[in-house]
Amino acid sequence: MMSDRIFVQIAAYRDFELIPTIKDALAQALCPERISFGICWQYANDEELHFIDGLKDIPNCRVATVPAAESCGLGWARSQTEKLWQGERYALQTDAHMRFATGWDTLLIEMLAMCPSQKPVLTAFPPGYHPPRIIVSNFPTGTATGRFAHNGMMTPRAVEDLSNYHAPKSGAFMAGGFMFADARLMQEVPHDPLLYFSATEVAYSVRAWTNGWDIYHPHRVICWHYYYETQEKPRPLNWEDNQDWYQRHIISEQRFRQILQMEPMTEDFGIYGLGNVRSLTDYEAFAGVSFRNWQQYIKDEQQRAMQLLSGCLQVYFDETVSDRLQSLLNDDKDYSRLVQIDWQYFVHVASELGVLSLAYWSLNKTAPHLVPESTLRELQQYYYANALRNRSHSQVLLHLLNQLATAQVTAININEPALAALVDGDLSLWPFQTLDLWIAARDRATATEILTAAGYQPGEIWQLGQQSFTHPQRAVKIELHWQLLGWEWQTERLCKVELENHTIQTLPPRDYLLLLCISAAKIGWERSLLKVYQIAALLARYPSQPWEDLLQQAEQMTAKEAFLTGIWLTNQCFKTALPTAVTQCLETMPEISAITIPWLGASES
C-alpha cells in the first residue's frame, strides 16, 4: 500500500464545478504528487461527456464515465468510485463542488493521527463557498441527529463551532460530502449501491460504527462546500433526469429502515448490513437516538410545534406567556436535544387553521432571533401579503356598502373585517377570505342586481337564506345573507365601528359570540382555532356580557351545546374567565369537557 497517498473519490453528476474542484485540491495541497482521483462522471450529452477532457493532463486521475440515464443514484455512483482505488493508503470522499484549505492533505493526515482510535474517520459538513472561491463561512462544525421525516429518513445536521477545540471532537454521524479515513474503510464498509440519495449518510454512519470505526469532526476547516443557495445556476439532479427515480427512492427508503431495524427485515444485506464489532443498540446509546422509535419522535416534534403555536396565540392575551415561548425556542437551539420543533409542521398547521399571521406577529414580537431564518422569512412574507390583501378586501367591502346604501339597502358586514374593527382595529392578523353581508329579505333582489352590475356572478343557493357571489377578476367572494340564525332584521340591535377611516355598522359583541360558536360547531371544532381565538378576543375586549340571556337565546336556537363548547374551549385555550351561569350549565353537560381536539391538547401542555 502506498504509504501516504490519498485517493480522492468524487461522484459527480453533471456538475461543472468538478474541474475547478480538482484543480483547487491540487493547488492547495502541500504534496500534490501524492493525490490521486477516482471520479464517476455522469453526463447527459456529448458536450458534457467531453467536458472532462480537461482532466487528461492531470496525473493519477481515473474516470468512469456513465450516461446520466444509466445512473442509479448517489450510493451507486459512490460505489463506482471505490472500484477506481489502486492501493492508496488514505481515502477522501468528497463532492464535485468543493474548495480546499492550504495544506489540506497534510492537515488531514495529522488530525487523523490525533484521534484516539485505531480506526478513526474525519468527517463534517464543510462551511460554504460561492464560485469561483468566495468563502461564505469559515468555522468547523460537528454533527448531530437530524429530524426524522414521515418516511423514516433522517439527515444529520451541522452544529457547534469547534474552532476553540485543540483536537478533533468525537461524534456519531458522517457527512457524505467530506469523509477522510484509512482506505480500509472502503473495503470494510463499501457503499450500498441500492441506497439512492437521502438515506446514505445515516446508514453509512451506523454501518461504519458497528464495524468498529470511530467518527471524529475536525477542529480546523479543511474544505468548503458549494450549497447552491442561489438560483443563478441550479445544479442538475438525478431525479430530474430519470423517470424511474421514484421507484429507486422507495426501494432505498425500505432498505434504510430495514438495515436500521425500523421495520422487519425481508432479506440479508450481507456486506451492506450492520457490522458485528458493536451493536445497533450500542450505537443508539452513543448517538442518543432510537431508530425503532422514529415515529414517536415525529409525534413529539409535532406536539412541540403545537405547543409553540398555542403559545403564540396566548401571547395576545397574556404577555407573561412570552417567557414560556422563549424557553421553548431556546430549547430548540440546543443541538443535543433529539426532539425539536417541527417548523414545517408548525407552518402547515398554522396555515390550515388560519392563524399564520397571528403566529408571525407573536414570534416577531417575542423572539424573532430564535426562529429559523427561512421560517421567519416565510411567515413575514405571508403576514405582509395577508395585510395587503385584507386592506384591498376592506376597500372592496366599503365600496359595496356605499353602492348598496345609495340604493337604500342597508347591508351589515358580519365577519372578519367588521369583527377585527370591533376587537382592536388591526386588519393584519386574520385572513379575510370572504365578505359576509346581512341584508333584509325584502332587499335581496336589489342587492343581487347591484352585485351583478358590479361584475359578481351569483352561485347556486346551497343554504337557506344565503347565496355566494364571485368575481372573475377579484379573489374575494361575497356571501349574501337574508336570513341569519333566525334573527329578526332590526337595525336597532347594531353597533358602529371604524373600518379604514369609515364608519360602518355591524353586530354587537353578544351576537358575534353566538354567531362564532354556531359557525365553528357547523364546520367542526377541530378546524376552528381561529374562531375560538376570535371569541377570546371579543371577551377580552368586552368582558361584561348578559350570560343568562345568551344561554337562553342559544337554547331557543337549539345551539346551547355549541355556545357552551365555544366558551369552554376559549377558557381552556386562552384562560378566559368562565361565568357562573356557564359553569353551572357545563356541570350538566360533561360531554363538552371530554372533547378531544389536537390544538386543545397542545394548549394544556
XYZ file of C-alpha atoms in Angstrom:
605
model
C 0.000 0.000 0.000
C 1.308 3.463 -0.911
C 2.472 4.941 2.399
C 0.940 8.405 2.320
C -1.016 8.657 -0.918
C -4.580 9.987 -0.764
C -7.317 8.628 -3.004
C -9.919 11.366 -3.578
C -13.208 9.802 -4.656
C -15.844 12.008 -6.275
C -19.291 11.058 -7.568
C -20.049 13.903 -9.996
C -23.480 14.234 -11.577
C -23.385 16.708 -14.489
C -21.539 19.126 -12.221
C -19.388 21.747 -13.936
C -17.691 22.589 -10.651
C -15.847 19.261 -10.928
C -12.722 20.503 -12.723
C -12.376 23.664 -10.563
C -12.722 21.377 -7.526
C -9.942 19.052 -8.668
C -7.642 21.899 -9.650
C -8.184 23.614 -6.310
C -7.446 20.384 -4.440
C -4.118 20.103 -6.243
C -3.292 23.798 -5.932
C -3.888 23.831 -2.170
C -2.175 20.512 -1.361
C 1.302 20.652 0.162
C 2.202 17.457 -1.689
C 0.029 17.327 -4.829
C 2.065 14.415 -6.162
C 0.538 12.136 -3.528
C -3.041 12.915 -4.618
C -4.940 10.651 -6.990
C -8.569 10.855 -8.048
C -11.344 8.373 -8.699
C -14.291 10.036 -10.428
C -17.660 8.699 -11.506
C -18.685 11.246 -14.161
C -22.364 11.079 -15.053
C -23.154 13.017 -18.233
C -26.273 13.802 -20.269
C -24.875 14.504 -23.766
C -21.694 14.598 -25.834
C -20.847 18.106 -24.699
C -20.933 17.008 -21.064
C -19.011 13.829 -21.880
C -16.169 15.840 -23.385
C -16.237 18.348 -20.539
C -13.889 16.051 -18.634
C -11.312 16.213 -21.420
C -9.867 18.926 -19.206
C -8.766 16.191 -16.786
C -6.491 14.410 -19.259
C -3.428 16.396 -18.231
C -3.928 15.665 -14.531
C -1.827 12.678 -13.387
C -3.406 9.838 -11.437
C -6.916 10.898 -12.407
C -9.109 7.865 -13.084
C -12.549 8.456 -14.518
C -15.522 6.152 -15.004
C -17.987 7.746 -17.435
C -21.665 6.843 -17.204
C -24.626 8.240 -19.186
C -26.937 10.069 -16.793
C -29.839 7.897 -17.950
C -27.979 4.833 -16.632
C -27.067 6.343 -13.272
C -28.731 4.650 -10.312
C -28.274 7.333 -7.670
C -25.717 8.585 -5.176
C -24.963 5.329 -3.356
C -24.413 3.575 -6.669
C -22.153 6.348 -8.016
C -20.022 6.327 -4.873
C -19.695 2.561 -5.105
C -18.347 3.068 -8.636
C -15.621 5.404 -7.370
C -14.477 2.727 -4.913
C -13.679 0.462 -7.873
C -11.099 3.009 -9.055
C -8.970 2.666 -5.919
C -5.441 1.389 -6.601
C -3.957 0.804 -3.182
C -3.589 4.345 -1.822
C -3.312 4.387 1.973
C -5.915 7.076 2.644
C -9.274 7.814 1.071
C -11.085 11.147 0.977
C -14.698 11.056 -0.149
C -15.863 14.467 -1.242
C -18.308 16.209 -3.563
C -17.737 17.705 -7.001
C -18.285 21.265 -5.746
C -15.597 21.929 -3.148
C -12.689 24.237 -2.328
C -9.784 23.290 -0.075
C -7.698 24.868 2.668
C -3.977 25.345 2.142
C -2.144 22.191 3.160
C -5.359 20.201 3.483
C -3.607 16.918 2.671
C -1.095 17.239 5.492
C -3.698 18.630 7.905
C -5.951 15.615 7.368
C -3.192 13.087 7.969
C -2.037 14.958 11.090
C -5.559 15.281 12.503
C -6.338 11.647 11.801
C -3.289 10.723 13.897
C -4.619 12.890 16.746
C -7.783 10.781 17.057
C -7.576 8.290 19.973
C -8.762 5.352 17.881
C -7.316 2.546 15.796
C -9.957 3.168 13.130
C -10.845 6.875 13.021
C -12.882 8.714 10.373
C -12.739 12.502 9.974
C -15.984 13.964 8.690
C -18.111 17.111 8.841
C -20.472 19.324 6.919
C -17.998 21.861 5.496
C -18.725 25.596 5.623
C -19.876 27.189 2.386
C -18.333 28.972 -0.577
C -19.590 30.567 -3.785
C -17.709 30.144 -7.071
C -15.093 30.891 -8.015
C -13.692 30.890 -4.449
C -15.714 33.243 -2.271
C -15.694 31.945 1.302
C -19.144 32.319 2.888
C -18.372 30.938 6.355
C -15.175 29.772 7.954
C -15.594 27.708 11.100
C -15.573 23.935 11.645
C -18.667 22.191 12.977
C -19.756 18.917 14.478
C -22.838 16.906 13.584
C -25.963 15.969 15.497
C -29.126 13.981 14.997
C -31.487 15.488 12.462
C -35.253 15.310 12.150
C -36.991 12.116 11.104
C -39.168 12.598 8.036
C -42.557 10.943 7.572
C -40.840 8.062 5.735
C -38.284 7.462 8.494
C -35.397 9.128 6.672
C -33.136 11.287 8.802
C -30.360 13.666 7.726
C -27.735 14.753 10.285
C -27.219 18.472 10.795
C -24.222 20.696 11.376
C -23.929 22.027 14.938
C -21.469 23.779 17.250
C -18.422 25.852 16.328
C -15.341 23.692 17.003
C -12.804 26.492 16.457
C -11.786 26.523 20.128
C -11.075 22.796 20.252
C -7.470 21.593 20.177
C -8.182 18.215 18.604
C -10.928 16.545 16.568
C -14.159 16.000 18.501
C -15.890 12.641 18.757
C -19.254 12.365 17.020
C -21.863 9.916 15.808
C -22.735 10.969 12.256
C -20.852 11.285 8.993
C -21.352 13.804 6.206
C -21.113 12.180 2.789
C -19.534 15.246 1.185
C -16.423 15.036 3.358
C -15.071 11.798 4.864
C -11.382 11.001 5.375
C -10.004 7.728 6.710
C -7.621 4.894 6.094
C -8.627 3.270 2.802
C -9.529 0.111 4.725
C -12.851 1.860 5.366
C -13.827 1.324 1.712
C -13.025 -2.363 1.975
C -14.782 -2.980 5.283
C -17.776 -0.686 4.671
C -18.384 -0.414 0.918
C -21.095 1.944 -0.265
C -24.500 0.352 -0.768
C -25.403 0.847 -4.457
C -29.123 0.460 -3.694
C -29.312 3.463 -1.364
C -30.499 6.168 -3.710
C -29.828 9.510 -2.017
C -31.459 10.680 1.204
C -30.642 7.600 3.268
C -26.928 7.291 2.551
C -25.251 9.302 5.339
C -27.017 7.907 8.398
C -26.911 4.325 7.153
C -23.198 4.620 6.395
C -22.511 6.166 9.815
C -24.176 3.276 11.643
C -22.595 0.626 9.424
C -19.116 2.098 9.908
C -19.520 2.484 13.676
C -20.817 -1.064 14.150
C -17.792 -2.243 12.129
C -15.513 -0.619 14.691
C -14.839 2.748 13.043
C -14.936 5.841 15.265
C -16.255 9.158 13.974
C -14.491 12.484 14.602
C -15.097 16.049 13.480
C -12.070 18.188 12.517
C -11.357 21.201 14.707
C -9.964 23.103 11.720
C -11.608 23.919 8.398
C -10.317 21.563 5.726
C -12.602 22.439 2.845
C -15.659 24.413 1.764
C -18.807 23.187 0.044
C -20.970 24.935 -2.555
C -24.525 24.608 -1.231
C -26.181 26.155 -4.289
C -28.081 28.639 -2.147
C -28.714 30.980 -5.070
C -30.944 30.312 -8.054
C -28.457 31.708 -10.558
C -27.157 28.360 -11.741
C -29.159 25.388 -10.434
C -27.339 22.064 -10.473
C -28.881 19.165 -12.453
C -30.119 16.371 -10.209
C -30.583 12.678 -10.868
C -34.282 12.642 -10.017
C -34.934 15.403 -12.529
C -33.424 13.344 -15.354
C -34.590 9.809 -14.578
C -38.210 8.718 -14.776
C -37.617 5.639 -12.617
C -36.072 7.628 -9.757
C -39.112 7.288 -7.506
C -39.071 3.505 -7.662
C -35.392 3.536 -6.669
C -36.202 6.030 -3.923
C -38.930 3.806 -2.424
C -36.666 0.746 -2.514
C -33.917 2.797 -0.869
C -36.207 4.020 1.900
C -37.347 0.491 2.714
C -33.764 -0.763 2.667
C -32.681 2.017 5.035
C -35.461 1.232 7.518
C -34.714 -2.481 7.467
C -30.943 -2.079 7.868
C -31.534 0.077 10.947
C -34.256 -2.278 12.242
C -37.002 0.324 11.968
C -39.155 -2.350 10.347
C -38.825 -6.149 9.965
C -36.049 -7.316 7.633
C -37.048 -9.155 4.464
C -33.520 -10.031 3.302
C -29.935 -10.483 4.432
C -27.997 -7.354 3.471
C -24.612 -9.053 3.700
C -21.694 -6.624 3.389
C -24.176 -3.736 3.208
C -25.709 -4.568 6.566
C -24.550 -3.678 10.069
C -21.191 -4.762 11.437
C -20.620 -7.217 14.274
C -17.933 -5.349 16.240
C -20.516 -3.208 18.039
C -24.290 -3.475 18.133
C -27.012 -1.158 16.880
C -28.173 -0.792 20.487
C -24.677 0.386 21.436
C -24.720 2.911 18.603
C -28.136 4.229 19.616
C -26.931 4.725 23.183
C -23.810 6.505 21.905
C -25.689 8.737 19.443
C -28.674 9.371 21.711
C -31.231 8.144 19.209
C -33.617 5.205 18.893
C -34.351 4.267 15.304
C -37.123 1.922 16.413
C -38.972 4.883 17.936
C -38.695 7.168 14.914
C -42.458 7.572 14.588
C -42.722 8.696 18.210
C -40.038 11.328 17.563
C -42.181 12.713 14.747
C -45.225 12.878 17.026
C -43.198 14.555 19.775
C -41.813 17.172 17.379
C -45.276 17.896 16.051
C -46.511 18.228 19.622
C -43.772 20.776 20.327
C -44.864 22.669 17.219
C -48.438 22.696 18.503
C -47.261 23.899 21.926
C -45.439 26.743 20.213
C -48.487 27.630 18.121
C -50.704 27.628 21.199
C -48.248 29.895 22.996
C -48.119 32.248 20.016
C -51.869 32.803 20.239
C -51.858 33.153 24.021
C -49.298 35.982 23.894
C -52.022 38.291 22.558
C -53.932 37.900 25.827
C -51.117 37.326 28.314
C -47.640 38.750 27.743
C -46.192 36.576 30.509
C -46.516 33.669 28.071
C -43.587 35.266 26.198
C -41.182 33.734 28.719
C -42.550 30.257 28.025
C -42.291 30.873 24.292
C -38.680 31.985 24.577
C -37.850 28.947 26.694
C -39.384 26.651 24.083
C -37.482 28.395 21.294
C -34.218 28.370 23.253
C -34.581 24.634 23.808
C -34.850 24.241 20.051
C -31.389 25.791 19.683
C -29.890 23.116 21.938
C -28.321 20.757 19.391
C -28.154 17.952 21.959
C -31.958 17.737 22.011
C -33.268 14.991 19.775
C -36.880 16.190 19.791
C -37.160 19.709 18.429
C -39.835 21.878 16.872
C -41.066 20.634 13.530
C -41.179 24.040 11.838
C -42.598 22.715 8.600
C -45.482 21.190 10.533
C -45.875 24.428 12.521
C -46.291 26.490 9.350
C -48.592 23.911 7.764
C -50.956 23.689 10.745
C -50.963 27.454 11.333
C -51.873 27.947 7.681
C -54.601 25.290 7.736
C -56.139 26.824 10.875
C -55.941 30.388 9.562
C -53.575 31.706 12.247
C -50.347 32.153 10.272
C -50.340 35.948 10.610
C -51.014 35.684 14.331
C -48.107 33.249 14.654
C -45.747 35.658 12.902
C -46.960 38.613 14.971
C -46.231 36.736 18.200
C -42.863 35.301 17.169
C -41.673 38.604 15.747
C -42.697 40.351 18.951
C -41.267 37.729 21.297
C -38.015 36.319 19.916
C -37.507 36.578 16.146
C -33.795 35.772 16.534
C -34.699 32.302 17.828
C -36.794 31.388 14.782
C -35.024 29.727 11.820
C -34.276 32.462 9.314
C -36.044 30.764 6.413
C -39.166 30.134 8.516
C -39.293 33.695 9.814
C -38.930 34.997 6.265
C -41.755 32.730 5.058
C -44.030 33.872 7.887
C -43.142 37.511 7.317
C -43.914 37.310 3.608
C -47.304 35.775 4.347
C -48.045 38.350 7.049
C -47.457 41.346 4.791
C -49.195 39.742 1.817
C -52.199 38.982 4.016
C -52.237 42.542 5.387
C -52.253 43.993 1.864
C -54.942 41.553 0.753
C -57.099 42.391 3.768
C -56.834 46.112 3.111
C -57.795 45.520 -0.511
C -60.784 43.418 0.532
C -61.783 46.076 3.054
C -61.818 48.672 0.279
C -64.000 46.349 -1.810
C -66.328 45.998 1.172
C -66.583 49.743 1.732
C -67.275 50.320 -1.958
C -70.056 47.710 -1.998
C -71.607 49.066 1.192
C -71.646 52.520 -0.371
C -73.262 51.225 -3.577
C -75.908 49.365 -1.595
C -76.579 52.369 0.636
C -77.072 54.550 -2.451
C -79.826 52.120 -3.480
C -81.380 52.401 0.010
C -80.174 48.918 1.009
C -78.713 48.580 4.493
C -76.048 45.859 4.465
C -74.181 44.667 7.533
C -70.737 43.059 7.397
C -70.841 40.127 9.819
C -67.386 38.580 9.568
C -63.654 39.345 9.807
C -63.349 42.975 8.603
C -66.011 44.332 10.953
C -65.072 41.873 13.706
C -61.423 42.982 13.582
C -62.569 46.599 13.751
C -64.783 45.733 16.720
C -61.954 43.999 18.617
C -58.863 46.165 18.100
C -58.858 47.629 14.595
C -55.869 45.551 13.418
C -56.660 44.255 9.920
C -53.431 42.271 9.519
C -53.918 39.390 11.965
C -56.722 37.348 10.393
C -57.299 36.247 6.797
C -60.309 37.917 5.124
C -61.349 35.093 2.811
C -64.962 36.151 2.247
C -67.103 39.225 2.801
C -70.351 38.233 4.506
C -73.204 40.731 4.194
C -76.523 40.559 6.034
C -79.482 42.331 4.475
C -83.227 42.432 4.989
C -85.055 39.767 2.978
C -87.014 42.482 1.177
C -83.755 43.899 -0.241
C -82.482 40.657 -1.717
C -83.464 41.419 -5.323
C -81.966 44.917 -5.232
C -78.738 43.702 -3.619
C -78.419 40.914 -6.197
C -78.910 43.414 -9.006
C -76.202 45.722 -7.617
C -73.711 42.877 -7.131
C -74.381 41.557 -10.628
C -73.923 45.026 -12.120
C -70.558 45.220 -10.314
C -69.406 42.060 -12.109
C -70.211 39.483 -9.427
C -71.716 36.232 -10.627
C -74.343 34.561 -8.409
C -73.886 30.927 -7.470
C -76.446 28.353 -6.501
C -78.277 28.714 -3.198
C -76.851 25.852 -1.146
C -78.112 27.076 2.217
C -81.482 28.562 3.075
C -81.239 32.344 3.136
C -77.679 32.570 1.751
C -76.072 32.918 -1.692
C -72.457 33.206 -2.883
C -71.196 35.703 -5.456
C -67.803 35.503 -7.175
C -65.958 37.963 -9.394
C -63.745 36.817 -12.312
C -61.092 39.480 -11.544
C -61.279 39.571 -7.748
C -60.167 36.914 -5.298
C -62.676 37.812 -2.611
C -66.060 36.076 -2.507
C -69.280 37.718 -1.322
C -71.704 35.764 0.862
C -75.122 37.419 0.878
C -77.398 36.525 3.824
C -81.063 37.480 4.060
C -81.718 35.028 6.878
C -79.297 34.788 9.801
C -79.764 32.327 12.669
C -83.479 33.077 12.729
C -82.831 36.621 13.940
C -85.279 39.317 13.017
C -83.872 42.127 10.919
C -83.507 45.017 13.350
C -81.064 47.824 12.686
C -81.551 48.958 16.280
C -79.510 45.984 17.509
C -76.424 47.066 15.563
C -73.321 48.919 16.702
C -70.900 51.159 14.823
C -67.180 50.584 14.212
C -64.396 52.346 12.316
C -63.001 50.497 9.293
C -60.300 52.204 7.237
C -61.481 55.649 8.421
C -65.092 54.866 7.551
C -67.943 54.213 9.974
C -69.870 51.024 9.290
C -72.495 49.033 11.162
C -72.035 45.521 12.453
C -73.361 43.092 15.043
C -72.878 43.775 18.759
C -70.387 41.560 20.651
C -73.116 39.360 22.168
C -74.426 38.428 18.716
C -70.923 37.700 17.460
C -70.389 35.288 20.364
C -73.399 33.254 19.275
C -72.563 33.516 15.583
C -68.946 32.397 16.043
C -69.870 29.447 18.270
C -72.587 28.208 15.921
C -70.391 28.687 12.847
C -67.488 26.818 14.473
C -69.712 23.917 15.500
C -71.013 23.702 11.940
C -67.581 23.468 10.275
C -66.073 21.380 13.090
C -64.215 22.472 16.219
C -61.006 20.789 15.086
C -60.866 23.339 12.236
C -61.995 26.326 14.285
C -58.984 27.509 16.282
C -59.249 30.961 14.683
C -62.898 31.284 15.684
C -62.096 30.246 19.257
C -59.355 32.880 19.247
C -61.852 35.468 17.962
C -64.274 34.567 20.759
C -61.455 35.081 23.264
C -60.543 38.420 21.667
C -64.162 39.569 21.938
C -64.365 38.573 25.604
C -61.053 40.281 26.355
C -62.380 43.497 24.802
C -65.973 43.177 26.072
C -65.890 41.000 29.223
C -69.323 42.049 30.548
C -71.966 40.043 28.728
C -75.605 39.146 29.552
C -74.769 35.478 30.078
C -78.215 34.377 31.270
C -79.832 35.959 28.210
C -77.217 34.464 25.887
C -77.738 30.973 27.291
C -81.493 31.327 26.972
C -81.185 32.584 23.404
C -78.793 29.759 22.493
C -81.261 27.214 23.884
C -84.108 28.717 21.862
C -81.917 28.395 18.761
C -81.090 24.747 19.676
C -77.463 25.881 19.840
C -76.799 25.686 23.568
C -74.196 22.924 23.243
C -72.365 24.832 20.502
C -72.362 28.016 22.578
C -71.138 26.294 25.741
C -68.460 24.416 23.799
C -67.129 27.647 22.321
C -66.963 29.413 25.684
C -65.399 26.351 27.361
C -62.744 25.979 24.645
C -61.932 29.667 24.956
C -61.349 29.171 28.665
C -59.184 26.094 28.088
C -57.067 27.685 25.354
C -56.825 31.301 26.440
C -57.717 31.233 30.153
C -60.740 33.498 29.779
C -62.985 33.528 32.844
C -65.943 31.150 32.929
C -69.075 32.960 34.118
C -71.022 31.258 36.897
C -74.024 30.679 34.636
C -71.830 28.932 32.063
C -70.067 26.832 34.719
C -73.389 25.623 36.086
C -74.563 24.578 32.626
C -71.277 22.798 31.890
C -71.731 20.683 35.010
C -74.889 19.251 33.466
C -73.143 18.546 30.131
C -69.911 16.629 30.960
C -69.534 15.548 27.330
C -68.327 19.058 26.465
C -65.285 18.892 28.753
C -64.459 15.474 27.275
C -63.974 16.901 23.785
C -60.665 15.911 22.127
C -59.001 18.321 19.699
C -55.275 18.316 18.728
C -54.738 22.021 19.324
C -56.601 21.842 22.630
C -54.173 19.217 23.938
C -51.257 21.461 22.965
C -52.660 24.389 24.925
C -52.815 22.258 28.056
C -49.181 21.083 27.796
